[in-house]
Coordinates of C-alpha atoms and ligand atoms in Angstrom, one line a residue:
X66 CA -1.7 23.2 -4.8
X67 CA -0.3 20.1 -6.5
X68 CA -2.4 17.2 -7.8
X69 CA -1.2 15.1 -4.8
X70 CA -2.5 17.8 -2.4
X71 CA -5.9 17.8 -4.1
X72 CA -6.5 14.2 -2.8
X73 CA -6.8 15.5 0.8
X74 CA -5.4 13.9 3.9
X75 CA -6.2 11.1 6.4
X76 CA -4.7 10.0 9.7
X77 CA -2.2 7.2 9.9
X78 CA -1.9 6.8 13.7
X79 CA -0.6 10.1 15.1
X80 CA 0.6 11.2 11.6
X81 CA -1.5 12.8 8.9
X82 CA -0.7 11.8 5.3
X83 CA -1.9 12.9 1.9
X84 CA -4.3 10.4 0.5
X85 CA -2.3 10.1 -2.7
X86 CA 0.9 8.1 -1.9
X87 CA 3.2 5.8 -3.8
X88 CA 3.9 2.0 -3.6
X89 CA 7.5 1.1 -4.2
X90 CA 7.1 -2.6 -5.0
X91 CA 7.6 -2.1 -8.7
X92 CA 11.1 -0.7 -8.2
X93 CA 12.7 -4.1 -7.7
X94 CA 13.5 -6.4 -10.6
X95 CA 11.0 -8.6 -12.4
X96 CA 8.9 -10.6 -10.0
X97 CA 9.9 -8.1 -7.3
X98 CA 13.2 -10.0 -7.2
X99 CA 16.7 -8.6 -7.6
X100 CA 17.8 -5.2 -8.9
X101 CA 15.7 -3.2 -11.4
X102 CA 16.9 -3.0 -15.0
X103 CA 17.5 0.7 -14.6
X104 CA 18.4 1.9 -11.1
X105 CA 18.6 5.5 -12.1
X106 CA 15.0 5.3 -13.4
X107 CA 13.9 3.9 -10.0
X108 CA 15.7 6.7 -8.2
X109 CA 14.0 9.3 -10.5
X110 CA 10.5 7.9 -9.7
X111 CA 11.0 8.2 -6.0
X112 CA 12.4 11.7 -6.3
X113 CA 9.6 12.8 -8.6
X114 CA 7.0 11.4 -6.1
X115 CA 8.4 13.4 -3.2
X116 CA 8.9 16.5 -5.4
X117 CA 5.2 16.2 -6.4
X118 CA 4.2 16.3 -2.7
X119 CA 3.9 12.6 -1.8
X120 CA 4.5 12.1 2.0
X121 CA 3.5 8.4 2.2
X122 CA 5.6 5.6 0.6
X123 CA 4.8 1.9 1.0
X124 CA 7.6 -0.6 0.9
X125 CA 9.1 -3.8 2.4
X126 CA 12.5 -5.2 2.9
X127 CA 11.4 -8.4 1.2
X128 CA 11.0 -6.4 -2.1
X129 CA 14.2 -7.4 -3.9
X130 CA 14.9 -8.5 -1.1
X131 CA 16.6 -5.4 0.4
X132 CA 16.8 -3.7 -3.0
X133 CA 13.8 -1.5 -2.9
X134 CA 14.6 -0.2 0.6
X135 CA 18.2 0.6 -0.4
X136 CA 16.9 2.5 -3.5
X137 CA 14.5 4.5 -1.3
X138 CA 17.4 5.4 1.0
X139 CA 19.7 6.4 -1.8
X140 CA 17.0 8.5 -3.5
X141 CA 15.5 10.2 -0.5
X142 CA 17.7 10.2 2.6
X143 CA 18.1 12.4 4.6
X144 CA 14.3 12.0 4.5
X145 CA 11.9 15.0 4.5
X146 CA 10.4 15.4 8.0
X147 CA 6.9 14.9 6.8
X148 CA 7.6 11.6 4.8
X149 CA 6.0 8.5 6.3
X150 CA 7.6 5.3 5.1
X151 CA 5.3 2.3 5.8
X152 CA 6.8 -1.2 5.6
X153 CA 5.7 -4.8 6.1
X154 CA 7.1 -7.9 7.6
X155 CA 6.5 -11.7 7.9
X156 CA 7.7 -13.0 4.6
X157 CA 11.1 -14.0 3.2
X158 CA 12.3 -14.8 -0.3
X159 CA 13.8 -18.1 -1.5
X160 CA 16.9 -18.0 -3.8
X161 CA 14.5 -18.6 -6.7
X162 CA 12.4 -15.6 -5.8
X163 CA 9.6 -17.6 -4.0
X164 CA 7.7 -16.1 -1.1
X165 CA 7.7 -17.9 2.2
X166 CA 6.3 -17.1 5.6
X167 CA 8.7 -15.7 8.2
X168 CA 6.5 -15.6 11.3
X169 CA 8.8 -16.6 14.2
X170 CA 9.9 -14.2 16.9
X171 CA 13.5 -14.3 15.5
X172 CA 12.4 -13.7 11.9
X173 CA 10.0 -10.9 12.7
X174 CA 12.7 -9.2 14.9
X175 CA 15.3 -9.6 12.2
X176 CA 12.9 -8.2 9.6
X177 CA 12.4 -5.0 11.7
X178 CA 16.2 -4.6 12.0
X179 CA 16.6 -5.3 8.2
X180 CA 14.1 -2.5 7.5
X181 CA 15.8 -0.1 9.9
X182 CA 19.2 -0.8 8.5
X183 CA 18.3 -0.7 4.8
X184 CA 16.1 2.4 5.1
X185 CA 18.6 4.1 7.4
X186 CA 16.1 4.8 10.1
X187 CA 16.1 4.6 13.9
X188 CA 12.4 3.9 14.2
X189 CA 9.9 2.6 11.7
X190 CA 6.8 4.8 11.5
X191 CA 4.3 2.1 10.5
X192 CA 4.9 -1.7 10.2
X193 CA 2.2 -3.9 8.7
X194 CA 2.1 -7.5 9.8
X195 CA 1.4 -9.2 6.5
X196 CA -0.5 -12.5 7.0
X197 CA 1.1 -15.3 5.1
X198 CA -1.6 -17.8 6.2
X199 CA -2.8 -17.2 2.7
X200 CA -0.3 -16.0 0.0
X201 CA -2.9 -14.8 -2.5
X202 CA -5.6 -13.6 -0.2
X203 CA -6.8 -13.5 3.5
X204 CA -7.3 -16.8 5.2
X205 CA -8.8 -17.2 8.7
X206 CA -6.4 -18.2 11.5
X207 CA -4.8 -16.7 14.6
X208 CA -2.3 -13.9 14.2
X209 CA -1.9 -13.5 18.0
X210 CA 1.6 -14.8 18.3
X211 CA 3.3 -12.7 15.5
X212 CA 1.2 -9.6 16.4
X213 CA 2.3 -9.9 20.1
X214 CA 6.0 -10.0 18.9
X215 CA 5.4 -6.8 16.8
X216 CA 3.7 -5.1 19.8
X217 CA 6.8 -6.0 21.9
X218 CA 9.1 -4.4 19.2
X219 CA 6.8 -1.3 19.4
X220 CA 7.3 -1.2 23.2
X221 CA 11.0 -1.4 22.6
X222 CA 10.7 1.8 20.5
X223 CA 11.7 0.3 17.2
X224 CA 8.2 0.6 15.7
X225 CA 5.8 3.6 16.1
X226 CA 2.6 2.3 14.6
X227 CA 1.2 -1.2 13.7
X228 CA -1.0 -2.2 10.8
X229 CA -2.3 -5.5 9.3
X230 CA -2.2 -6.8 5.8
X231 CA -3.9 -9.5 3.8
X232 CA -6.3 -10.1 6.7
X233 CA -10.0 -10.9 7.3
X234 CA -12.4 -8.7 9.3
X235 CA -12.2 -11.1 12.2
X236 CA -8.4 -10.9 12.2
X237 CA -8.6 -7.1 12.3
X238 CA -11.1 -7.2 15.2
X239 CA -8.9 -9.8 17.1
X240 CA -5.8 -7.7 16.4
X241 CA -7.3 -4.6 17.8
X242 CA -7.7 -6.3 21.1
X243 CA -3.9 -7.0 21.1
X244 CA -2.6 -3.5 20.1
X245 CA -3.7 -0.4 18.3
X246 CA -4.1 -1.0 14.6
X247 CA -3.7 2.2 12.5
X248 CA -4.2 0.8 9.0
X249 CA -5.3 -2.3 7.1
X250 CA -3.7 -3.1 3.7
X251 CA -5.6 -5.6 1.6
X252 CA -6.2 -6.2 -2.1
X253 CA -9.1 -4.0 -3.2
X254 CA -10.0 -2.1 -6.4
X255 CA -12.9 -1.2 -8.7
X256 CA -13.2 -4.9 -9.7
X257 CA -12.4 -6.6 -6.5
X258 CA -14.6 -5.3 -3.6
X259 CA -14.6 -8.1 -1.0
X260 CA -13.7 -5.5 1.7
X261 CA -16.5 -3.1 1.1
X262 CA -18.0 -3.6 4.6
X263 CA -14.6 -3.6 6.3
X264 CA -13.7 -0.3 4.7
X265 CA -16.8 1.4 6.1
X266 CA -16.3 -0.1 9.5
X267 CA -12.6 1.2 9.6
X268 CA -13.7 4.6 8.3
X269 CA -16.1 4.8 11.2
X270 CA -13.3 4.1 13.6
X271 CA -10.8 6.5 12.0
X272 CA -8.5 3.6 10.7
X273 CA -6.8 4.0 7.3
X274 CA -7.5 1.4 4.6
X275 CA -4.7 1.1 2.1
X276 CA -5.7 -1.0 -1.0
X277 CA -2.9 -2.9 -2.6
X278 CA -3.3 -3.7 -6.3
X279 CA -5.4 -0.4 -6.7
X280 CA -4.8 -0.6 -10.4
X281 CA -5.3 -4.3 -10.6
X282 CA -1.7 -5.3 -9.7
X283 CA 0.6 -7.1 -12.2
X284 CA -2.2 -7.1 -14.8
X285 CA -3.8 -3.6 -14.7
X286 CA -7.7 -3.5 -14.7
X287 CA -9.4 -4.5 -17.9
X288 CA -13.1 -3.6 -18.1
X289 CA -15.2 -2.4 -21.0
X290 CA -17.4 -0.4 -18.6
X291 CA -14.2 1.3 -17.1
X292 CA -12.9 2.0 -20.6
X293 CA -16.2 3.6 -21.7
X294 CA -16.4 5.8 -18.5
X295 CA -12.8 6.9 -19.0
X296 CA -13.4 7.8 -22.7
X297 CA -16.4 9.9 -21.6
X298 CA -14.3 11.8 -19.0
X299 CA -11.3 12.2 -21.4
X300 CA -9.2 10.4 -18.8
X301 CA -7.3 7.1 -18.8
X302 CA -9.0 4.0 -17.3
X303 CA -6.4 3.7 -14.5
X304 CA -6.9 7.4 -13.6
X305 CA -10.7 6.6 -13.3
X306 CA -9.8 3.6 -11.1
X307 CA -7.8 5.8 -8.7
X308 CA -10.4 8.6 -8.7
X309 CA -13.0 6.0 -7.8
X310 CA -11.0 4.8 -4.8
X311 CA -10.5 8.3 -3.6
X312 CA -14.3 8.8 -3.9
X313 CA -15.1 5.4 -2.3
X314 CA -14.3 6.3 1.3
X315 CA -12.4 9.1 3.2
X316 CA -10.1 6.6 4.9
X317 CA -8.7 5.1 1.7
X318 CA -5.0 6.0 1.2
X319 CA -3.6 5.3 -2.3
X320 CA -0.3 3.6 -3.0
X321 CA -0.3 2.9 -6.8
X322 CA 2.9 1.3 -7.9
X323 CA 4.9 2.2 -11.0
X324 CA 8.4 2.2 -12.2
X325 CA 7.7 5.0 -14.7
X326 CA 7.8 8.8 -14.1
X327 CA 5.2 9.3 -16.8
X328 CA 2.8 6.8 -15.2
X329 CA 3.5 8.4 -11.8
X330 CA 2.4 11.8 -13.1
X331 CA -0.7 10.3 -14.8
X332 CA -1.6 8.6 -11.5
X333 CA -1.3 11.8 -9.5
X334 CA -3.5 13.7 -11.9
X335 CA -6.3 11.3 -10.9
X336 CA -6.7 13.3 -7.7
X337 CA -8.1 16.1 -9.9
X338 CA -10.7 14.0 -11.6
X339 CA -14.4 14.5 -10.6
X340 CA -16.7 11.5 -11.1
X341 CA -20.3 12.5 -11.8
X342 CA -23.1 10.4 -10.1
X343 CA -24.3 8.7 -13.2
X344 CA -20.8 7.5 -14.0
X345 CA -20.3 6.3 -10.4
X346 CA -23.4 4.1 -11.0
X347 CA -21.8 2.7 -14.1
X348 CA -18.5 2.0 -12.3
X349 CA -20.4 0.0 -9.6
X350 CA -21.2 -2.5 -12.4
X351 CA -17.5 -3.3 -12.9
X352 CA -17.2 -5.5 -9.8
X353 CA -20.6 -7.2 -10.5
X354 CA -19.4 -8.1 -14.0
X355 CA -16.0 -9.2 -12.7
X356 CA -17.7 -11.4 -10.1
X357 CA -19.9 -13.0 -12.9
Ligands
LIG85 N1 0.5 -6.0 1.4 C1 0.7 -6.8 0.4 O1 0.6 -8.0 0.4 C2 1.0 -6.1 -0.9 C3 0.9 -6.8 -2.1 C4 1.1 -6.2 -3.3 C5 1.4 -4.8 -3.4 N2 1.5 -4.1 -2.2 C6 1.8 -2.7 -2.2 O2 0.8 -2.0 -3.0 C7 1.5 -1.2 -3.9 C8 0.6 -1.1 -5.2 O3 0.4 -2.4 -5.7 P1 1.1 -2.9 -7.1 O4 2.2 -1.9 -7.4 O5 1.4 -4.3 -7.0 O6 -0.1 -2.8 -8.1 P2 -0.9 -1.6 -8.8 O7 -0.5 -0.3 -8.2 O8 -2.3 -2.0 -8.8 O9 -0.4 -1.7 -10.3 C9 0.9 -1.6 -10.7 C10 0.9 -2.0 -12.2 O10 0.3 -1.0 -12.9 C11 1.1 -0.4 -13.9 N3 0.8 1.1 -13.9 C12 0.9 1.9 -12.9 N4 0.5 3.2 -13.3 C13 0.2 3.0 -14.6 C14 -0.3 3.9 -15.6 N5 -0.5 5.2 -15.3 N6 -0.5 3.5 -16.8 C15 -0.3 2.2 -17.1 N7 0.1 1.3 -16.3 C16 0.4 1.7 -15.0 C17 2.6 -0.7 -13.4 O11 3.4 -0.8 -14.5 P3 4.6 0.4 -14.7 O12 5.6 0.2 -13.7 O13 5.0 0.1 -16.1 O14 3.9 1.7 -14.6 C18 2.4 -2.0 -12.7 O15 2.4 -3.1 -13.7 C19 2.8 -1.9 -4.2 O16 3.7 -1.0 -4.8 C20 3.2 -2.3 -2.8 O17 3.8 -1.2 -2.1 C21 1.3 -4.7 -1.0

């Protein structure tokens, strides 16, 4: 059994995936824009992830743009049968790397076709509608129009499952009245726990919760409590952060991002890390301290 297998599995719609996956955003160039410095290193990370047992990779055609999906295709196609590639749509990139909403029917449809072409797939297994009402966090507002477009694309057979990203609990509830939502992808980690109640609600309903920025994102988590717990366990702070997420709820699927094979291996080893009760209590203080 590999470390990845030790994380267990959870449903993603009709598919079952291992709870330790991989997020491919870091494979594009700086600022998730343009090509990576070392394309061969990016290919190696993806091949190592799959060789280690990963069957869930998160991506988007707006990473690069196009670059990350093209690297995934070059590294892994023809894809293993059990590999689930999850993508997201609703943003586009300016020539300066800026992020802009792309929420119209034409833009959403083009984004699905861009993903299909650049990944080399006939159907996308899971597409997350990423709310751009707020760029840095969820903002209330109706997602009915773009979600209806995505549901149409699903009916056309281009998309198998639909998820939501960067959304509020109300947007999830409203979305579930439009179509089946199989996963929610929001920012969440040891220090940023705004979605605690939503995670429990989704777990009750068998819906996957996929935290982005599980390690803190572009600036990995910094916390003296986390550092102390890691030292006591003989693990790295980021391994403890991932082990805590696996422990937090059974419906959490991990997609930590890295452009380094060494970091990838360290992250997978987190699935083998047990967190004793007294240390879990200490780790609960990280978010309280971060919130001030
Ligand atoms: N839906 C959305 O809006 C949204 C937004 C952001 C991200 N995402 C998805 O979520 C995935 C995860 O988020 P993320 O990649 O932004 O952030 P993350 O996983 O929280 O952290 C990535 C950062 O941690 C570093 N890192 C990873 N493993 C490490 C290790 N073992 N030791 C030291 N540093 C380590 C990486 O640098 P190195 O490359 O040097 O390892 C990178 O700087 C993304 O890849 C993407 O697929 C979705």
